[in-house]
């Protein structure tokens, strides 16, 4: 999973949900372009995004170990987190999303709908792989598709790919959500939706693995398959509907966005108390993490907003420094002790955006609460 049949069904239902009725070859042929790339290179190559020789099919993982494992002690100063590498998943996926948004929208605006569908087929295939079946184990915060085989000694990857699609799923539709009214914001919002859909489907895939390996699971196979299918259809439908709406200049303008509408590309893991072996916690629009020697909560925000407002809340901290980062630079520094609640407001937010905290010891928690971007 997913094979050609799965891609055809997911794509068909996504397009039907998005109101696209003139793309039969997108369903039957173009949605399988990435799988056929090396067998039909000359015809498909113009539509495949390639970055550093990696094709837009199975993306790099998020290097989660970078977020907690590698440190350097600077004598007489402090211990700092090393910048070993960037988040290749975020960089690769967002570059690919931009490529496909631009080409699809340009082709549609020039009346070249069949050309647009070829580009869209590659993009939808990538998203459907990410949200359905064995490939949910890869990508953002992911690993390789054989990890459960190695852990269990059983052939789970082969098993999940052999599961037939429940006939009851093949007619399901969703209500598409327009992600944004411009490409810059659509890229960032699609990355969030891609991370979210992958996480939802990955949990379902792991539950399928538990049922297969130990005979116990939270949900039975049909329910888990339905979860993955709807996650994939929703992601594909949102993407197709957004591209069509932007191309036809009818996408609604969003006057504000919450910070939780975006996915962090670097986030904290570890700290004191309940966060010792845990990553950040998202509760509504509040991001909470444990104080550590250093912790970062960073986003890539499109530069389309006038201002950002929110609050920095500390709980039981000691001598903690908070650097507020906007457009990749430190724009404000706060010193926190004990329990504090400090409002923040930034003008022209965008680019690399978020917080970096440093402290001599890991004690207490920090919350970036109620973050809102306004146009």
Tab-separated table of C-alpha atoms in Angstrom, residues 1-35 44 47-49 56-59 93 96-101 103-104 108 113-133 135-136 174 176-177 179 190 193-194 197-198 201 228-244:
chain	number	residue	atom	x	y	z
A	1	UNK	CA	0.000	0.000	0.000
A	2	UNK	CA	-0.518	2.252	-1.770
A	3	UNK	CA	-0.380	0.618	-5.209
A	4	UNK	CA	-1.760	1.985	-8.500
A	5	UNK	CA	-5.318	0.999	-7.588
A	6	UNK	CA	-5.110	2.789	-4.224
A	7	UNK	CA	-3.748	5.933	-5.870
A	8	UNK	CA	-6.528	5.883	-8.466
A	9	UNK	CA	-9.266	5.549	-5.843
A	10	UNK	CA	-7.794	8.155	-3.472
A	11	UNK	CA	-7.202	10.587	-6.330
A	12	UNK	CA	-10.659	10.023	-7.785
A	13	UNK	CA	-12.383	10.706	-4.478
A	14	UNK	CA	-10.176	13.721	-3.757
A	15	UNK	CA	-10.922	15.284	-7.146
A	16	UNK	CA	-14.631	14.539	-6.812
A	17	UNK	CA	-14.581	16.210	-3.385
A	18	UNK	CA	-12.746	19.224	-4.858
A	19	UNK	CA	-15.192	19.549	-7.753
A	20	UNK	CA	-12.679	18.640	-10.491
A	21	UNK	CA	-14.557	16.607	-13.100
A	22	UNK	CA	-12.441	16.972	-16.241
A	23	UNK	CA	-9.325	15.012	-15.272
A	24	UNK	CA	-9.801	11.287	-16.070
A	25	UNK	CA	-6.135	10.816	-17.022
A	26	UNK	CA	-5.064	12.411	-13.744
A	27	UNK	CA	-6.857	9.560	-11.997
A	28	UNK	CA	-5.918	6.737	-14.354
A	29	UNK	CA	-2.369	7.688	-15.326
A	30	UNK	CA	-0.819	10.861	-13.912
A	31	UNK	CA	-1.379	9.893	-10.260
A	32	UNK	CA	1.099	7.033	-10.837
A	33	UNK	CA	3.812	9.120	-12.530
A	34	UNK	CA	6.322	8.851	-9.634
A	35	UNK	CA	6.045	5.037	-9.586
A	44	UNK	CA	7.585	11.930	-16.942
A	47	UNK	CA	6.911	16.863	-14.239
A	48	UNK	CA	9.141	15.461	-11.480
A	49	UNK	CA	10.720	17.825	-8.978
A	56	UNK	CA	9.966	14.017	-5.245
A	57	UNK	CA	8.684	10.612	-4.190
A	58	UNK	CA	10.122	9.351	-0.901
A	59	UNK	CA	11.407	12.408	0.984
A	93	UNK	CA	9.010	19.060	0.915
A	96	UNK	CA	8.647	20.563	-3.925
A	97	UNK	CA	5.324	22.029	-2.851
A	98	UNK	CA	6.354	25.422	-4.237
A	99	UNK	CA	7.442	23.832	-7.540
A	100	UNK	CA	4.095	22.093	-7.995
A	101	UNK	CA	1.943	25.006	-6.839
A	103	UNK	CA	3.553	24.967	-12.250
A	104	UNK	CA	-0.030	23.821	-11.669
A	108	UNK	CA	-4.298	26.418	-15.278
A	113	UNK	CA	-5.378	22.048	-17.884
A	114	UNK	CA	-3.975	18.682	-19.005
A	115	UNK	CA	-0.460	19.989	-18.367
A	116	UNK	CA	-1.568	21.127	-14.911
A	117	UNK	CA	-2.989	17.687	-14.162
A	118	UNK	CA	0.354	16.034	-14.953
A	119	UNK	CA	2.112	18.196	-12.375
A	120	UNK	CA	-0.755	17.684	-9.932
A	121	UNK	CA	-0.553	13.912	-10.382
A	122	UNK	CA	3.027	13.905	-9.092
A	123	UNK	CA	2.149	16.092	-6.122
A	124	UNK	CA	-0.913	14.062	-5.140
A	125	UNK	CA	1.035	10.797	-5.429
A	126	UNK	CA	3.613	12.124	-2.956
A	127	UNK	CA	0.926	13.218	-0.501
A	128	UNK	CA	-1.077	10.000	-0.847
A	129	UNK	CA	2.029	7.900	-0.203
A	130	UNK	CA	2.709	9.944	2.913
A	131	UNK	CA	-0.795	9.471	4.344
A	132	UNK	CA	-1.696	5.909	3.352
A	133	UNK	CA	-0.016	2.576	3.964
A	135	UNK	CA	5.084	4.986	3.606
A	136	UNK	CA	3.409	6.685	6.574
A	174	UNK	CA	-14.628	14.818	2.161
A	176	UNK	CA	-12.051	20.234	1.059
A	177	UNK	CA	-10.453	23.129	2.922
A	179	UNK	CA	-5.330	26.266	2.557
A	190	UNK	CA	0.447	22.400	3.113
A	193	UNK	CA	-1.213	19.516	6.728
A	194	UNK	CA	1.288	17.002	5.343
A	197	UNK	CA	-1.901	13.797	7.999
A	198	UNK	CA	1.244	11.678	8.117
A	201	UNK	CA	-2.038	7.797	9.425
A	228	UNK	CA	-5.641	6.317	6.656
A	229	UNK	CA	-7.895	6.498	3.599
A	230	UNK	CA	-9.795	9.570	4.798
A	231	UNK	CA	-6.544	11.237	5.876
A	232	UNK	CA	-5.084	10.732	2.392
A	233	UNK	CA	-8.249	11.826	0.573
A	234	UNK	CA	-8.579	14.949	2.744
A	235	UNK	CA	-4.944	15.933	2.181
A	236	UNK	CA	-5.224	15.426	-1.574
A	237	UNK	CA	-8.592	17.199	-1.794
A	238	UNK	CA	-7.355	20.208	0.201
A	239	UNK	CA	-4.351	20.497	-2.101
A	240	UNK	CA	-6.306	20.186	-5.347
A	241	UNK	CA	-9.006	22.612	-4.175
A	242	UNK	CA	-6.387	25.164	-3.078
A	243	UNK	CA	-4.548	25.045	-6.405
A	244	UNK	CA	-7.786	25.486	-8.344
